[in-house]
Amino acid sequence: MDAKNILVIVGAGGHGRVVADAALAQGGWTRVAATDGDPARCAGELLPGVALQGYEPAVALRDAVFHVAVGSARAREHETHAIGAQRLAAVIHPAATVSPFAEIGAGTFVAAQAVVAPRAKVGVSTIVNHGAVIDHDCVVGDYTHIAPQASLSGAVRIGARVFLGSGARVLPGLSVCDDVVVGAGAVVIASITEPGVYAGVPARRLK
Ligand SMILES: CC(C)(COP(=O)(O)OP(=O)(O)OC[C@H]1O[C@@H](n2cnc3c(N)ncnc32)[C@H](O)[C@@H]1OP(=O)(O)O)[C@@H](O)C(=O)NCCC(=O)NCCS
């Protein structure tokens, strides 16, 4: 984070509001603003003090950095490319625990009560949501979302654009390939090597 920067949150939905809340708690920004690709969502405030403004003027702001806060992995990927990864800022809630020996990618969000352990590596524009745990030596790919209370045991490898649902668990050392959805509460006990939707205990392919 650069204390001289304005932070613009791209995405005026519920997740954008959570990121704005964390950015205000994080502090150090000259201003926190927000925008959205939908012009109907570009007026008023996302939260008190976080003004919404039109997309074009917002992305043209000099001295601004951006955080893409949209739920869909594909949309997050698209918007990240449109803005440019070098202009992205991570937002880390001060109540998250992130090891100084972990790596957090550009534009990634780490919510309150999340834990990212040493030698974990989290990609670009990824979401580590409330209370999620990324244990030691895990690798989490770009645009992935680890939902609230989901947990990765040590040395797990998660691909790009994966959605790991609330409270889902992945046992130590396993891998999940790109473009997988894991349902809420699932327990992944064997590596997942085919894109698809998986759920249950143990996790089985639904689609
Ligand atoms: C797994 C999931 C993606 C499937 O969604 P879907 O494709 O719309 O599937 P459906 O709701 O049509 O359910 C299909 C079947 O899977 C079952 N199922 C759905 N979610 C399940 C889950 N989490 N665990 C176990 N079974 C599940 C349904 O009961 C249904 O079974 P049936 O065919 O025997 O009736 C979704 O249910 C889910 O768990 N999403 C995660 C939500 C979440 O964690 N959000 C966090 C936001 S931050």
PDB file of N, CA, C and O in Angstrom, residues 10-63:
ATOM      1  N   VAL A  10     -13.518  -1.477  -7.480  1.00  0.00           N
ATOM      2  CA  VAL A  10     -14.308  -1.715  -8.684  1.00  0.00           C
ATOM      3  C   VAL A  10     -15.286  -2.851  -8.386  1.00  0.00           C
ATOM      4  O   VAL A  10     -14.875  -3.998  -8.244  1.00  0.00           O
ATOM      5  N   GLY A  11     -16.560  -2.485  -8.246  1.00  0.00           N
ATOM      6  CA  GLY A  11     -17.582  -3.477  -7.875  1.00  0.00           C
ATOM      7  C   GLY A  11     -18.386  -2.942  -6.705  1.00  0.00           C
ATOM      8  O   GLY A  11     -17.863  -2.821  -5.600  1.00  0.00           O
ATOM      9  N   ALA A  12     -19.639  -2.591  -6.983  1.00  0.00           N
ATOM     10  CA  ALA A  12     -20.468  -1.929  -5.970  1.00  0.00           C
ATOM     11  C   ALA A  12     -21.504  -2.862  -5.363  1.00  0.00           C
ATOM     12  O   ALA A  12     -22.562  -2.433  -4.914  1.00  0.00           O
ATOM     13  N   GLY A  13     -21.193  -4.149  -5.321  1.00  0.00           N
ATOM     14  CA  GLY A  13     -22.097  -5.119  -4.683  1.00  0.00           C
ATOM     15  C   GLY A  13     -21.679  -5.389  -3.236  1.00  0.00           C
ATOM     16  O   GLY A  13     -20.893  -4.638  -2.650  1.00  0.00           O
ATOM     17  N   GLY A  14     -22.202  -6.487  -2.708  1.00  0.00           N
ATOM     18  CA  GLY A  14     -21.918  -6.832  -1.312  1.00  0.00           C
ATOM     19  C   GLY A  14     -20.439  -7.049  -1.057  1.00  0.00           C
ATOM     20  O   GLY A  14     -19.903  -6.605  -0.038  1.00  0.00           O
ATOM     21  N   HIS A  15     -19.763  -7.726  -1.990  1.00  0.00           N
ATOM     22  CA  HIS A  15     -18.336  -7.963  -1.769  1.00  0.00           C
ATOM     23  C   HIS A  15     -17.558  -6.649  -1.811  1.00  0.00           C
ATOM     24  O   HIS A  15     -16.633  -6.442  -1.013  1.00  0.00           O
ATOM     25  N   GLY A  16     -17.957  -5.743  -2.710  1.00  0.00           N
ATOM     26  CA  GLY A  16     -17.319  -4.420  -2.759  1.00  0.00           C
ATOM     27  C   GLY A  16     -17.445  -3.697  -1.424  1.00  0.00           C
ATOM     28  O   GLY A  16     -16.507  -3.046  -0.954  1.00  0.00           O
ATOM     29  N   ARG A  17     -18.614  -3.843  -0.814  1.00  0.00           N
ATOM     30  CA  ARG A  17     -18.845  -3.182   0.490  1.00  0.00           C
ATOM     31  C   ARG A  17     -17.930  -3.774   1.570  1.00  0.00           C
ATOM     32  O   ARG A  17     -17.384  -3.066   2.413  1.00  0.00           O
ATOM     33  N   VAL A  18     -17.751  -5.094   1.518  1.00  0.00           N
ATOM     34  CA  VAL A  18     -16.863  -5.749   2.493  1.00  0.00           C
ATOM     35  C   VAL A  18     -15.424  -5.257   2.300  1.00  0.00           C
ATOM     36  O   VAL A  18     -14.703  -4.981   3.266  1.00  0.00           O
ATOM     37  N   VAL A  19     -15.016  -5.133   1.032  1.00  0.00           N
ATOM     38  CA  VAL A  19     -13.656  -4.655   0.758  1.00  0.00           C
ATOM     39  C   VAL A  19     -13.503  -3.200   1.206  1.00  0.00           C
ATOM     40  O   VAL A  19     -12.484  -2.821   1.800  1.00  0.00           O
ATOM     41  N   ALA A  20     -14.533  -2.373   0.949  1.00  0.00           N
ATOM     42  CA  ALA A  20     -14.473  -0.958   1.371  1.00  0.00           C
ATOM     43  C   ALA A  20     -14.333  -0.864   2.887  1.00  0.00           C
ATOM     44  O   ALA A  20     -13.522  -0.085   3.410  1.00  0.00           O
ATOM     45  N   ASP A  21     -15.100  -1.668   3.580  1.00  0.00           N
ATOM     46  CA  ASP A  21     -15.044  -1.688   5.048  1.00  0.00           C
ATOM     47  C   ASP A  21     -13.628  -2.043   5.519  1.00  0.00           C
ATOM     48  O   ASP A  21     -13.081  -1.413   6.432  1.00  0.00           O
ATOM     49  N   ALA A  22     -13.031  -3.058   4.878  1.00  0.00           N
ATOM     50  CA  ALA A  22     -11.676  -3.481   5.255  1.00  0.00           C
ATOM     51  C   ALA A  22     -10.647  -2.398   4.917  1.00  0.00           C
ATOM     52  O   ALA A  22      -9.707  -2.159   5.685  1.00  0.00           O
ATOM     53  N   ALA A  23     -10.840  -1.740   3.768  1.00  0.00           N
ATOM     54  CA  ALA A  23      -9.888  -0.699   3.357  1.00  0.00           C
ATOM     55  C   ALA A  23      -9.923   0.478   4.336  1.00  0.00           C
ATOM     56  O   ALA A  23      -8.881   1.054   4.675  1.00  0.00           O
ATOM     57  N   LEU A  24     -11.126   0.828   4.804  1.00  0.00           N
ATOM     58  CA  LEU A  24     -11.233   1.909   5.786  1.00  0.00           C
ATOM     59  C   LEU A  24     -10.555   1.494   7.090  1.00  0.00           C
ATOM     60  O   LEU A  24      -9.852   2.290   7.724  1.00  0.00           O
ATOM     61  N   ALA A  25     -10.725   0.228   7.483  1.00  0.00           N
ATOM     62  CA  ALA A  25     -10.086  -0.260   8.713  1.00  0.00           C
ATOM     63  C   ALA A  25      -8.569  -0.322   8.546  1.00  0.00           C
ATOM     64  O   ALA A  25      -7.820  -0.037   9.477  1.00  0.00           O
ATOM     65  N   GLN A  26      -8.130  -0.681   7.338  1.00  0.00           N
ATOM     66  CA  GLN A  26      -6.702  -0.788   7.032  1.00  0.00           C
ATOM     67  C   GLN A  26      -6.043   0.593   7.135  1.00  0.00           C
ATOM     68  O   GLN A  26      -4.946   0.734   7.651  1.00  0.00           O
ATOM     69  N   GLY A  27      -6.742   1.620   6.647  1.00  0.00           N
ATOM     70  CA  GLY A  27      -6.247   2.994   6.725  1.00  0.00           C
ATOM     71  C   GLY A  27      -5.087   3.251   5.778  1.00  0.00           C
ATOM     72  O   GLY A  27      -4.649   2.371   5.037  1.00  0.00           O
ATOM     73  N   GLY A  28      -4.609   4.500   5.775  1.00  0.00           N
ATOM     74  CA  GLY A  28      -3.434   4.858   4.983  1.00  0.00           C
ATOM     75  C   GLY A  28      -3.746   5.347   3.584  1.00  0.00           C
ATOM     76  O   GLY A  28      -2.855   5.793   2.874  1.00  0.00           O
ATOM     77  N   TRP A  29      -5.000   5.271   3.157  1.00  0.00           N
ATOM     78  CA  TRP A  29      -5.367   5.779   1.832  1.00  0.00           C
ATOM     79  C   TRP A  29      -5.729   7.254   1.972  1.00  0.00           C
ATOM     80  O   TRP A  29      -6.312   7.651   2.979  1.00  0.00           O
ATOM     81  N   THR A  30      -5.427   8.050   0.942  1.00  0.00           N
ATOM     82  CA  THR A  30      -5.865   9.449   0.992  1.00  0.00           C
ATOM     83  C   THR A  30      -7.388   9.516   0.865  1.00  0.00           C
ATOM     84  O   THR A  30      -8.033  10.412   1.403  1.00  0.00           O
ATOM     85  N   ARG A  31      -7.941   8.550   0.156  1.00  0.00           N
ATOM     86  CA  ARG A  31      -9.388   8.488  -0.025  1.00  0.00           C
ATOM     87  C   ARG A  31      -9.740   7.090  -0.500  1.00  0.00           C
ATOM     88  O   ARG A  31      -8.932   6.469  -1.194  1.00  0.00           O
ATOM     89  N   VAL A  32     -10.915   6.611  -0.128  1.00  0.00           N
ATOM     90  CA  VAL A  32     -11.416   5.345  -0.680  1.00  0.00           C
ATOM     91  C   VAL A  32     -12.676   5.684  -1.470  1.00  0.00           C
ATOM     92  O   VAL A  32     -13.598   6.328  -0.949  1.00  0.00           O
ATOM     93  N   ALA A  33     -12.698   5.302  -2.742  1.00  0.00           N
ATOM     94  CA  ALA A  33     -13.850   5.550  -3.614  1.00  0.00           C
ATOM     95  C   ALA A  33     -14.246   4.227  -4.249  1.00  0.00           C
ATOM     96  O   ALA A  33     -13.574   3.209  -4.062  1.00  0.00           O
ATOM     97  N   ALA A  34     -15.334   4.242  -4.996  1.00  0.00           N
ATOM     98  CA  ALA A  34     -15.790   2.997  -5.623  1.00  0.00           C
ATOM     99  C   ALA A  34     -16.463   3.299  -6.952  1.00  0.00           C
ATOM    100  O   ALA A  34     -16.938   4.428  -7.188  1.00  0.00           O
ATOM    101  N   THR A  35     -16.482   2.295  -7.808  1.00  0.00           N
ATOM    102  CA  THR A  35     -17.169   2.406  -9.090  1.00  0.00           C
ATOM    103  C   THR A  35     -17.696   1.029  -9.490  1.00  0.00           C
ATOM    104  O   THR A  35     -17.462   0.048  -8.800  1.00  0.00           O
ATOM    105  N   ASP A  36     -18.407   1.011 -10.619  1.00  0.00           N
ATOM    106  CA  ASP A  36     -18.986  -0.253 -11.078  1.00  0.00           C
ATOM    107  C   ASP A  36     -19.165  -0.161 -12.592  1.00  0.00           C
ATOM    108  O   ASP A  36     -19.369   0.938 -13.129  1.00  0.00           O
ATOM    109  N   GLY A  37     -19.110  -1.301 -13.255  1.00  0.00           N
ATOM    110  CA  GLY A  37     -19.343  -1.321 -14.702  1.00  0.00           C
ATOM    111  C   GLY A  37     -20.780  -0.971 -15.059  1.00  0.00           C
ATOM    112  O   GLY A  37     -21.069  -0.579 -16.200  1.00  0.00           O
ATOM    113  N   ASP A  38     -21.690  -1.102 -14.109  1.00  0.00           N
ATOM    114  CA  ASP A  38     -23.104  -0.786 -14.331  1.00  0.00           C
ATOM    115  C   ASP A  38     -23.365   0.662 -13.913  1.00  0.00           C
ATOM    116  O   ASP A  38     -23.298   0.975 -12.716  1.00  0.00           O
ATOM    117  N   PRO A  39     -23.653   1.560 -14.881  1.00  0.00           N
ATOM    118  CA  PRO A  39     -23.832   2.978 -14.550  1.00  0.00           C
ATOM    119  C   PRO A  39     -24.904   3.213 -13.480  1.00  0.00           C
ATOM    120  O   PRO A  39     -24.807   4.164 -12.699  1.00  0.00           O
ATOM    121  N   ALA A  40     -25.902   2.320 -13.410  1.00  0.00           N
ATOM    122  CA  ALA A  40     -26.976   2.498 -12.420  1.00  0.00           C
ATOM    123  C   ALA A  40     -26.458   2.361 -10.988  1.00  0.00           C
ATOM    124  O   ALA A  40     -27.137   2.761 -10.042  1.00  0.00           O
ATOM    125  N   ARG A  41     -25.270   1.757 -10.852  1.00  0.00           N
ATOM    126  CA  ARG A  41     -24.720   1.553  -9.496  1.00  0.00           C
ATOM    127  C   ARG A  41     -23.616   2.559  -9.177  1.00  0.00           C
ATOM    128  O   ARG A  41     -22.857   2.355  -8.228  1.00  0.00           O
ATOM    129  N   CYS A  42     -23.519   3.634  -9.976  1.00  0.00           N
ATOM    130  CA  CYS A  42     -22.390   4.556  -9.822  1.00  0.00           C
ATOM    131  C   CYS A  42     -22.777   5.876  -9.176  1.00  0.00           C
ATOM    132  O   CYS A  42     -22.141   6.914  -9.425  1.00  0.00           O
ATOM    133  N   ALA A  43     -23.815   5.904  -8.358  1.00  0.00           N
ATOM    134  CA  ALA A  43     -24.197   7.143  -7.674  1.00  0.00           C
ATOM    135  C   ALA A  43     -24.356   6.850  -6.193  1.00  0.00           C
ATOM    136  O   ALA A  43     -24.593   5.707  -5.801  1.00  0.00           O
ATOM    137  N   GLY A  44     -24.207   7.883  -5.386  1.00  0.00           N
ATOM    138  CA  GLY A  44     -24.360   7.741  -3.934  1.00  0.00           C
ATOM    139  C   GLY A  44     -23.086   7.212  -3.297  1.00  0.00           C
ATOM    140  O   GLY A  44     -21.980   7.473  -3.779  1.00  0.00           O
ATOM    141  N   GLU A  45     -23.261   6.458  -2.227  1.00  0.00           N
ATOM    142  CA  GLU A  45     -22.104   5.946  -1.489  1.00  0.00           C
ATOM    143  C   GLU A  45     -22.216   4.433  -1.320  1.00  0.00           C
ATOM    144  O   GLU A  45     -23.301   3.899  -1.091  1.00  0.00           O
ATOM    145  N   LEU A  46     -21.066   3.770  -1.395  1.00  0.00           N
ATOM    146  CA  LEU A  46     -21.035   2.321  -1.155  1.00  0.00           C
ATOM    147  C   LEU A  46     -21.130   2.061   0.351  1.00  0.00           C
ATOM    148  O   LEU A  46     -21.823   1.159   0.804  1.00  0.00           O
ATOM    149  N   LEU A  47     -20.406   2.868   1.090  1.00  0.00           N
ATOM    150  CA  LEU A  47     -20.480   2.935   2.558  1.00  0.00           C
ATOM    151  C   LEU A  47     -20.324   4.414   2.895  1.00  0.00           C
ATOM    152  O   LEU A  47     -19.828   5.184   2.060  1.00  0.00           O
ATOM    153  N   PRO A  48     -20.678   4.849   4.096  1.00  0.00           N
ATOM    154  CA  PRO A  48     -20.465   6.259   4.428  1.00  0.00           C
ATOM    155  C   PRO A  48     -18.997   6.658   4.203  1.00  0.00           C
ATOM    156  O   PRO A  48     -18.084   5.976   4.666  1.00  0.00           O
ATOM    157  N   GLY A  49     -18.803   7.709   3.406  1.00  0.00           N
ATOM    158  CA  GLY A  49     -17.442   8.189   3.121  1.00  0.00           C
ATOM    159  C   GLY A  49     -16.807   7.540   1.908  1.00  0.00           C
ATOM    160  O   GLY A  49     -15.707   7.919   1.500  1.00  0.00           O
ATOM    161  N   VAL A  50     -17.474   6.542   1.314  1.00  0.00           N
ATOM    162  CA  VAL A  50     -16.930   5.873   0.116  1.00  0.00           C
ATOM    163  C   VAL A  50     -17.854   6.209  -1.053  1.00  0.00           C
ATOM    164  O   VAL A  50     -18.861   5.532  -1.300  1.00  0.00           O
ATOM    165  N   ALA A  51     -17.512   7.301  -1.761  1.00  0.00           N
ATOM    166  CA  ALA A  51     -18.371   7.798  -2.839  1.00  0.00           C
ATOM    167  C   ALA A  51     -18.281   6.893  -4.052  1.00  0.00           C
ATOM    168  O   ALA A  51     -17.198   6.413  -4.411  1.00  0.00           O
ATOM    169  N   LEU A  52     -19.421   6.674  -4.693  1.00  0.00           N
ATOM    170  CA  LEU A  52     -19.468   5.953  -5.966  1.00  0.00           C
ATOM    171  C   LEU A  52     -19.347   6.964  -7.091  1.00  0.00           C
ATOM    172  O   LEU A  52     -19.950   8.036  -7.034  1.00  0.00           O
ATOM    173  N   GLN A  53     -18.569   6.636  -8.097  1.00  0.00           N
ATOM    174  CA  GLN A  53     -18.453   7.529  -9.245  1.00  0.00           C
ATOM    175  C   GLN A  53     -18.436   6.722 -10.529  1.00  0.00           C
ATOM    176  O   GLN A  53     -18.290   5.496 -10.499  1.00  0.00           O
ATOM    177  N   GLY A  54     -18.594   7.430 -11.663  1.00  0.00           N
ATOM    178  CA  GLY A  54     -18.668   6.764 -12.966  1.00  0.00           C
ATOM    179  C   GLY A  54     -17.398   5.971 -13.246  1.00  0.00           C
ATOM    180  O   GLY A  54     -16.301   6.342 -12.806  1.00  0.00           O
ATOM    181  N   TYR A  55     -17.557   4.876 -13.992  1.00  0.00           N
ATOM    182  CA  TYR A  55     -16.425   3.967 -14.248  1.00  0.00           C
ATOM    183  C   TYR A  55     -15.283   4.666 -14.986  1.00  0.00           C
ATOM    184  O   TYR A  55     -14.130   4.600 -14.551  1.00  0.00           O
ATOM    185  N   GLU A  56     -15.610   5.354 -16.106  1.00  0.00           N
ATOM    186  CA  GLU A  56     -14.538   5.948 -16.924  1.00  0.00           C
ATOM    187  C   GLU A  56     -13.734   6.973 -16.137  1.00  0.00           C
ATOM    188  O   GLU A  56     -12.499   6.898 -16.100  1.00  0.00           O
ATOM    189  N   PRO A  57     -14.406   7.973 -15.480  1.00  0.00           N
ATOM    190  CA  PRO A  57     -13.604   8.922 -14.685  1.00  0.00           C
ATOM    191  C   PRO A  57     -12.840   8.238 -13.554  1.00  0.00           C
ATOM    192  O   PRO A  57     -11.712   8.638 -13.244  1.00  0.00           O
ATOM    193  N   ALA A  58     -13.402   7.193 -12.974  1.00  0.00           N
ATOM    194  CA  ALA A  58     -12.716   6.533 -11.847  1.00  0.00           C
ATOM    195  C   ALA A  58     -11.430   5.868 -12.325  1.00  0.00           C
ATOM    196  O   ALA A  58     -10.379   6.021 -11.699  1.00  0.00           O
ATOM    197  N   VAL A  59     -11.506   5.124 -13.464  1.00  0.00           N
ATOM    198  CA  VAL A  59     -10.287   4.415 -13.889  1.00  0.00           C
ATOM    199  C   VAL A  59      -9.257   5.383 -14.491  1.00  0.00           C
ATOM    200  O   VAL A  59      -8.093   5.045 -14.607  1.00  0.00           O
ATOM    201  N   ALA A  60      -9.710   6.606 -14.822  1.00  0.00           N
ATOM    202  CA  ALA A  60      -8.772   7.604 -15.357  1.00  0.00           C
ATOM    203  C   ALA A  60      -8.096   8.404 -14.237  1.00  0.00           C
ATOM    204  O   ALA A  60      -7.220   9.224 -14.508  1.00  0.00           O
ATOM    205  N   LEU A  61      -8.491   8.189 -12.995  1.00  0.00           N
ATOM    206  CA  LEU A  61      -7.924   8.967 -11.882  1.00  0.00           C
ATOM    207  C   LEU A  61      -6.416   8.747 -11.796  1.00  0.00           C
ATOM    208  O   LEU A  61      -5.951   7.612 -11.737  1.00  0.00           O
ATOM    209  N   ARG A  62      -5.671   9.859 -11.766  1.00  0.00           N
ATOM    210  CA  ARG A  62      -4.225   9.731 -11.556  1.00  0.00           C
ATOM    211  C   ARG A  62      -3.996   9.481 -10.066  1.00  0.00           C
ATOM    212  O   ARG A  62      -4.822   9.807  -9.239  1.00  0.00           O
ATOM    213  N   ASP A  63      -2.903   8.896  -9.722  1.00  0.00           N
ATOM    214  CA  ASP A  63      -2.547   8.600  -8.323  1.00  0.00           C
ATOM    215  C   ASP A  63      -3.524   7.633  -7.673  1.00  0.00           C
ATOM    216  O   ASP A  63      -3.584   7.559  -6.448  1.00  0.00           O
TER     217      ASP A  63
END
